[in-house]
Amino acid sequence: MSSPLPNYPRFTLGDSLTPEQLDFFREYGFLHFRAFISPETVQSLLRASEDVQQRWLAEGVQKVNGVPIKYGKDVDGSPIVQRFAFSSHHSPVLHQFLQDPRFRALFPLLEAPHGRVGENEKDGLVINHYVNVTGSEFSQMGWHTDSLRDVFYGKKIGPMLNVGVHLDGTPATNGGLRVIPGTHRQGLRDILFRKKYYKDVGPDSNEVAVETESGDLTVHDGRMWHRVAQSPLVGEASRRRVMYVPIISGKYEPKHENSPTPFYLRFLHLVK
């Protein structure tokens, strides 16, 4: 399949972005940083997520701050959490991780004032746990943009970055993140109608496979079309865990335990 960026650059994230990194993001709408965190930190974050999972399973947690929790089955048939929301509110380890000053280095990509890590906004720190087995409720995610939520609320689409911390390596042969470079510059019509949200899951002739290694960090503009391809593998080999944190600007709008379920999350059942 042809690709406009068959060999896109992989960067290293320091205390500030380089001119090359800023230029690449403005042109293509995403960045990929190698070895953002160490193998030891990866394991610490995995243990923290498993601790949260254990508590939520025991307590039967269905929503956090109005956001539904997505449950499914693991390779051995045991129940697992497959989409966590606001996970850092339930783990000091995850909360501390979001204080990493390198996240601040990404704020200039917003090209807007008052950038911040949205730990208390949107869906907070989301952890997606993909596994391709019978009973899994989360093996892929169809085409979508992250800006749809602003449209549903009748707001002007605000600057947003979706920052992924990849806890498992994902070569293109195991599915994973696909982006359509340059779509962050599209108009509202294309944001709404270029594809059928979540229902369209097939490849696009312009997509780029973002092949990650454990510990990598990716950033994409919230207006960009992207999907998570299903692994052709089954069982343990298909496991992929990614943490996503929003970086946003504009009015501070924290969620709380009595927050209503956002309208756009009524589409969550379409994601399998």
PDB file of N, CA and C in Angstrom, residues 36-55 84 87-88 90-100 102-103 125-129 163-168 214-217 241-245:
ATOM      1  N   PHE A  36      10.812   7.047  25.354  1.00  0.00           N
ATOM      2  CA  PHE A  36      10.391   8.119  26.259  1.00  0.00           C
ATOM      3  C   PHE A  36      10.536   7.672  27.712  1.00  0.00           C
ATOM      4  N   ILE A  37      10.223   6.422  27.978  1.00  0.00           N
ATOM      5  CA  ILE A  37      10.375   5.889  29.331  1.00  0.00           C
ATOM      6  C   ILE A  37      11.177   4.586  29.275  1.00  0.00           C
ATOM      7  N   SER A  38      11.775   4.246  30.415  1.00  0.00           N
ATOM      8  CA  SER A  38      12.636   3.071  30.519  1.00  0.00           C
ATOM      9  C   SER A  38      11.794   1.804  30.681  1.00  0.00           C
ATOM     10  N   PRO A  39      12.391   0.634  30.441  1.00  0.00           N
ATOM     11  CA  PRO A  39      11.673  -0.619  30.692  1.00  0.00           C
ATOM     12  C   PRO A  39      11.188  -0.737  32.137  1.00  0.00           C
ATOM     13  N   GLU A  40      11.969  -0.201  33.091  1.00  0.00           N
ATOM     14  CA  GLU A  40      11.557  -0.260  34.498  1.00  0.00           C
ATOM     15  C   GLU A  40      10.307   0.580  34.736  1.00  0.00           C
ATOM     16  N   THR A  41      10.226   1.748  34.089  1.00  0.00           N
ATOM     17  CA  THR A  41       9.040   2.593  34.231  1.00  0.00           C
ATOM     18  C   THR A  41       7.835   1.936  33.564  1.00  0.00           C
ATOM     19  N   VAL A  42       8.047   1.302  32.432  1.00  0.00           N
ATOM     20  CA  VAL A  42       6.958   0.572  31.773  1.00  0.00           C
ATOM     21  C   VAL A  42       6.358  -0.449  32.733  1.00  0.00           C
ATOM     22  N   GLN A  43       7.211  -1.221  33.383  1.00  0.00           N
ATOM     23  CA  GLN A  43       6.719  -2.253  34.302  1.00  0.00           C
ATOM     24  C   GLN A  43       5.997  -1.640  35.498  1.00  0.00           C
ATOM     25  N   SER A  44       6.510  -0.517  35.987  1.00  0.00           N
ATOM     26  CA  SER A  44       5.855   0.173  37.102  1.00  0.00           C
ATOM     27  C   SER A  44       4.446   0.639  36.713  1.00  0.00           C
ATOM     28  N   LEU A  45       4.309   1.168  35.509  1.00  0.00           N
ATOM     29  CA  LEU A  45       3.002   1.640  35.042  1.00  0.00           C
ATOM     30  C   LEU A  45       2.048   0.469  34.812  1.00  0.00           C
ATOM     31  N   LEU A  46       2.562  -0.632  34.293  1.00  0.00           N
ATOM     32  CA  LEU A  46       1.716  -1.814  34.106  1.00  0.00           C
ATOM     33  C   LEU A  46       1.213  -2.339  35.443  1.00  0.00           C
ATOM     34  N   ARG A  47       2.093  -2.392  36.439  1.00  0.00           N
ATOM     35  CA  ARG A  47       1.667  -2.853  37.766  1.00  0.00           C
ATOM     36  C   ARG A  47       0.609  -1.926  38.350  1.00  0.00           C
ATOM     37  N   ALA A  48       0.806  -0.616  38.162  1.00  0.00           N
ATOM     38  CA  ALA A  48      -0.166   0.350  38.678  1.00  0.00           C
ATOM     39  C   ALA A  48      -1.522   0.163  38.013  1.00  0.00           C
ATOM     40  N   SER A  49      -1.539  -0.060  36.700  1.00  0.00           N
ATOM     41  CA  SER A  49      -2.810  -0.261  36.005  1.00  0.00           C
ATOM     42  C   SER A  49      -3.491  -1.546  36.458  1.00  0.00           C
ATOM     43  N   GLU A  50      -2.700  -2.573  36.734  1.00  0.00           N
ATOM     44  CA  GLU A  50      -3.276  -3.834  37.210  1.00  0.00           C
ATOM     45  C   GLU A  50      -3.861  -3.679  38.613  1.00  0.00           C
ATOM     46  N   ASP A  51      -3.235  -2.842  39.439  1.00  0.00           N
ATOM     47  CA  ASP A  51      -3.779  -2.566  40.769  1.00  0.00           C
ATOM     48  C   ASP A  51      -5.139  -1.880  40.668  1.00  0.00           C
ATOM     49  N   VAL A  52      -5.231  -0.897  39.769  1.00  0.00           N
ATOM     50  CA  VAL A  52      -6.506  -0.203  39.564  1.00  0.00           C
ATOM     51  C   VAL A  52      -7.552  -1.189  39.047  1.00  0.00           C
ATOM     52  N   GLN A  53      -7.150  -2.011  38.093  1.00  0.00           N
ATOM     53  CA  GLN A  53      -8.069  -3.000  37.534  1.00  0.00           C
ATOM     54  C   GLN A  53      -8.619  -3.924  38.621  1.00  0.00           C
ATOM     55  N   GLN A  54      -7.744  -4.388  39.476  1.00  0.00           N
ATOM     56  CA  GLN A  54      -8.161  -5.308  40.536  1.00  0.00           C
ATOM     57  C   GLN A  54      -9.209  -4.666  41.437  1.00  0.00           C
ATOM     58  N   ARG A  55      -9.000  -3.394  41.778  1.00  0.00           N
ATOM     59  CA  ARG A  55      -9.960  -2.700  42.641  1.00  0.00           C
ATOM     60  C   ARG A  55     -11.288  -2.485  41.920  1.00  0.00           C
ATOM     61  N   PHE A  84      -9.782   2.116  30.567  1.00  0.00           N
ATOM     62  CA  PHE A  84      -9.834   2.865  31.817  1.00  0.00           C
ATOM     63  C   PHE A  84     -10.029   4.349  31.490  1.00  0.00           C
ATOM     64  N   SER A  87      -7.673   7.182  35.070  1.00  0.00           N
ATOM     65  CA  SER A  87      -6.957   6.167  35.852  1.00  0.00           C
ATOM     66  C   SER A  87      -5.992   6.777  36.856  1.00  0.00           C
ATOM     67  N   SER A  88      -5.440   7.958  36.555  1.00  0.00           N
ATOM     68  CA  SER A  88      -4.482   8.564  37.478  1.00  0.00           C
ATOM     69  C   SER A  88      -5.152   9.056  38.755  1.00  0.00           C
ATOM     70  N   HIS A  90      -6.889   7.235  40.502  1.00  0.00           N
ATOM     71  CA  HIS A  90      -7.003   6.037  41.326  1.00  0.00           C
ATOM     72  C   HIS A  90      -5.658   5.374  41.565  1.00  0.00           C
ATOM     73  N   SER A  91      -4.579   6.071  41.236  1.00  0.00           N
ATOM     74  CA  SER A  91      -3.245   5.504  41.417  1.00  0.00           C
ATOM     75  C   SER A  91      -2.228   6.611  41.612  1.00  0.00           C
ATOM     76  N   PRO A  92      -1.554   6.647  42.765  1.00  0.00           N
ATOM     77  CA  PRO A  92      -0.500   7.663  42.955  1.00  0.00           C
ATOM     78  C   PRO A  92       0.645   7.499  41.969  1.00  0.00           C
ATOM     79  N   VAL A  93       0.920   6.268  41.544  1.00  0.00           N
ATOM     80  CA  VAL A  93       1.993   6.043  40.573  1.00  0.00           C
ATOM     81  C   VAL A  93       1.646   6.689  39.238  1.00  0.00           C
ATOM     82  N   LEU A  94       0.423   6.483  38.766  1.00  0.00           N
ATOM     83  CA  LEU A  94      -0.001   7.071  37.497  1.00  0.00           C
ATOM     84  C   LEU A  94      -0.093   8.587  37.602  1.00  0.00           C
ATOM     85  N   HIS A  95      -0.578   9.080  38.732  1.00  0.00           N
ATOM     86  CA  HIS A  95      -0.648  10.539  38.931  1.00  0.00           C
ATOM     87  C   HIS A  95       0.746  11.151  38.885  1.00  0.00           C
ATOM     88  N   GLN A  96       1.690  10.532  39.562  1.00  0.00           N
ATOM     89  CA  GLN A  96       3.048  11.075  39.587  1.00  0.00           C
ATOM     90  C   GLN A  96       3.670  11.058  38.203  1.00  0.00           C
ATOM     91  N   PHE A  97       3.370  10.041  37.436  1.00  0.00           N
ATOM     92  CA  PHE A  97       3.932   9.940  36.087  1.00  0.00           C
ATOM     93  C   PHE A  97       3.542  11.152  35.238  1.00  0.00           C
ATOM     94  N   LEU A  98       2.320  11.646  35.419  1.00  0.00           N
ATOM     95  CA  LEU A  98       1.856  12.785  34.616  1.00  0.00           C
ATOM     96  C   LEU A  98       2.545  14.088  34.988  1.00  0.00           C
ATOM     97  N   GLN A  99       3.339  14.075  36.052  1.00  0.00           N
ATOM     98  CA  GLN A  99       4.083  15.279  36.435  1.00  0.00           C
ATOM     99  C   GLN A  99       5.409  15.385  35.684  1.00  0.00           C
ATOM    100  N   ASP A 100       5.730  14.405  34.849  1.00  0.00           N
ATOM    101  CA  ASP A 100       6.979  14.434  34.083  1.00  0.00           C
ATOM    102  C   ASP A 100       7.067  15.748  33.310  1.00  0.00           C
ATOM    103  N   ARG A 102       8.626  16.660  30.822  1.00  0.00           N
ATOM    104  CA  ARG A 102       8.719  16.574  29.365  1.00  0.00           C
ATOM    105  C   ARG A 102       7.351  16.706  28.688  1.00  0.00           C
ATOM    106  N   PHE A 103       6.273  16.421  29.407  1.00  0.00           N
ATOM    107  CA  PHE A 103       4.955  16.649  28.814  1.00  0.00           C
ATOM    108  C   PHE A 103       4.767  18.130  28.488  1.00  0.00           C
ATOM    109  N   LEU A 125      -6.573  10.447  32.117  1.00  0.00           N
ATOM    110  CA  LEU A 125      -5.593   9.480  31.640  1.00  0.00           C
ATOM    111  C   LEU A 125      -6.323   8.187  31.295  1.00  0.00           C
ATOM    112  N   VAL A 126      -6.395   7.897  30.003  1.00  0.00           N
ATOM    113  CA  VAL A 126      -7.067   6.694  29.500  1.00  0.00           C
ATOM    114  C   VAL A 126      -6.016   5.604  29.292  1.00  0.00           C
ATOM    115  N   ILE A 127      -6.356   4.387  29.684  1.00  0.00           N
ATOM    116  CA  ILE A 127      -5.520   3.231  29.360  1.00  0.00           C
ATOM    117  C   ILE A 127      -6.355   2.294  28.497  1.00  0.00           C
ATOM    118  N   ASN A 128      -5.870   2.023  27.293  1.00  0.00           N
ATOM    119  CA  ASN A 128      -6.528   1.079  26.389  1.00  0.00           C
ATOM    120  C   ASN A 128      -5.766  -0.240  26.409  1.00  0.00           C
ATOM    121  N   HIS A 129      -6.501  -1.316  26.594  1.00  0.00           N
ATOM    122  CA  HIS A 129      -5.906  -2.656  26.655  1.00  0.00           C
ATOM    123  C   HIS A 129      -6.559  -3.494  25.558  1.00  0.00           C
ATOM    124  N   VAL A 163      -1.721  12.252  23.435  1.00  0.00           N
ATOM    125  CA  VAL A 163      -0.362  11.785  23.685  1.00  0.00           C
ATOM    126  C   VAL A 163      -0.417  10.340  24.147  1.00  0.00           C
ATOM    127  N   GLY A 164       0.196   9.442  23.390  1.00  0.00           N
ATOM    128  CA  GLY A 164       0.168   8.030  23.715  1.00  0.00           C
ATOM    129  C   GLY A 164       1.499   7.543  24.262  1.00  0.00           C
ATOM    130  N   VAL A 165       1.438   6.858  25.397  1.00  0.00           N
ATOM    131  CA  VAL A 165       2.616   6.202  25.969  1.00  0.00           C
ATOM    132  C   VAL A 165       2.425   4.705  25.753  1.00  0.00           C
ATOM    133  N   HIS A 166       3.283   4.115  24.967  1.00  0.00           N
ATOM    134  CA  HIS A 166       3.088   2.746  24.499  1.00  0.00           C
ATOM    135  C   HIS A 166       3.828   1.769  25.420  1.00  0.00           C
ATOM    136  N   LEU A 167       3.051   0.934  26.091  1.00  0.00           N
ATOM    137  CA  LEU A 167       3.618   0.010  27.074  1.00  0.00           C
ATOM    138  C   LEU A 167       4.004  -1.326  26.444  1.00  0.00           C
ATOM    139  N   ASP A 168       3.488  -1.590  25.252  1.00  0.00           N
ATOM    140  CA  ASP A 168       3.879  -2.773  24.485  1.00  0.00           C
ATOM    141  C   ASP A 168       4.342  -2.324  23.109  1.00  0.00           C
ATOM    142  N   SER A 214       8.101  -0.704  22.982  1.00  0.00           N
ATOM    143  CA  SER A 214       7.712  -0.465  24.368  1.00  0.00           C
ATOM    144  C   SER A 214       8.487   0.723  24.931  1.00  0.00           C
ATOM    145  N   GLY A 215       7.772   1.688  25.497  1.00  0.00           N
ATOM    146  CA  GLY A 215       8.392   2.887  26.057  1.00  0.00           C
ATOM    147  C   GLY A 215       8.343   4.091  25.143  1.00  0.00           C
ATOM    148  N   ASP A 216       7.868   3.911  23.908  1.00  0.00           N
ATOM    149  CA  ASP A 216       7.766   5.038  22.971  1.00  0.00           C
ATOM    150  C   ASP A 216       6.613   5.966  23.343  1.00  0.00           C
ATOM    151  N   LEU A 217       6.696   7.187  22.822  1.00  0.00           N
ATOM    152  CA  LEU A 217       5.629   8.172  22.986  1.00  0.00           C
ATOM    153  C   LEU A 217       5.224   8.697  21.611  1.00  0.00           C
ATOM    154  N   ARG A 241      -1.043  -2.484  25.096  1.00  0.00           N
ATOM    155  CA  ARG A 241      -1.526  -1.568  26.133  1.00  0.00           C
ATOM    156  C   ARG A 241      -0.910  -0.192  25.901  1.00  0.00           C
ATOM    157  N   VAL A 242      -1.780   0.799  25.852  1.00  0.00           N
ATOM    158  CA  VAL A 242      -1.365   2.174  25.562  1.00  0.00           C
ATOM    159  C   VAL A 242      -2.057   3.114  26.540  1.00  0.00           C
ATOM    160  N   MET A 243      -1.306   4.058  27.069  1.00  0.00           N
ATOM    161  CA  MET A 243      -1.864   5.103  27.919  1.00  0.00           C
ATOM    162  C   MET A 243      -1.983   6.386  27.107  1.00  0.00           C
ATOM    163  N   TYR A 244      -3.150   7.028  27.179  1.00  0.00           N
ATOM    164  CA  TYR A 244      -3.371   8.268  26.441  1.00  0.00           C
ATOM    165  C   TYR A 244      -3.736   9.393  27.406  1.00  0.00           C
ATOM    166  N   VAL A 245      -3.058  10.497  27.251  1.00  0.00           N
ATOM    167  CA  VAL A 245      -3.351  11.674  28.064  1.00  0.00           C
ATOM    168  C   VAL A 245      -3.612  12.851  27.127  1.00  0.00           C
TER     169      VAL A 245
END
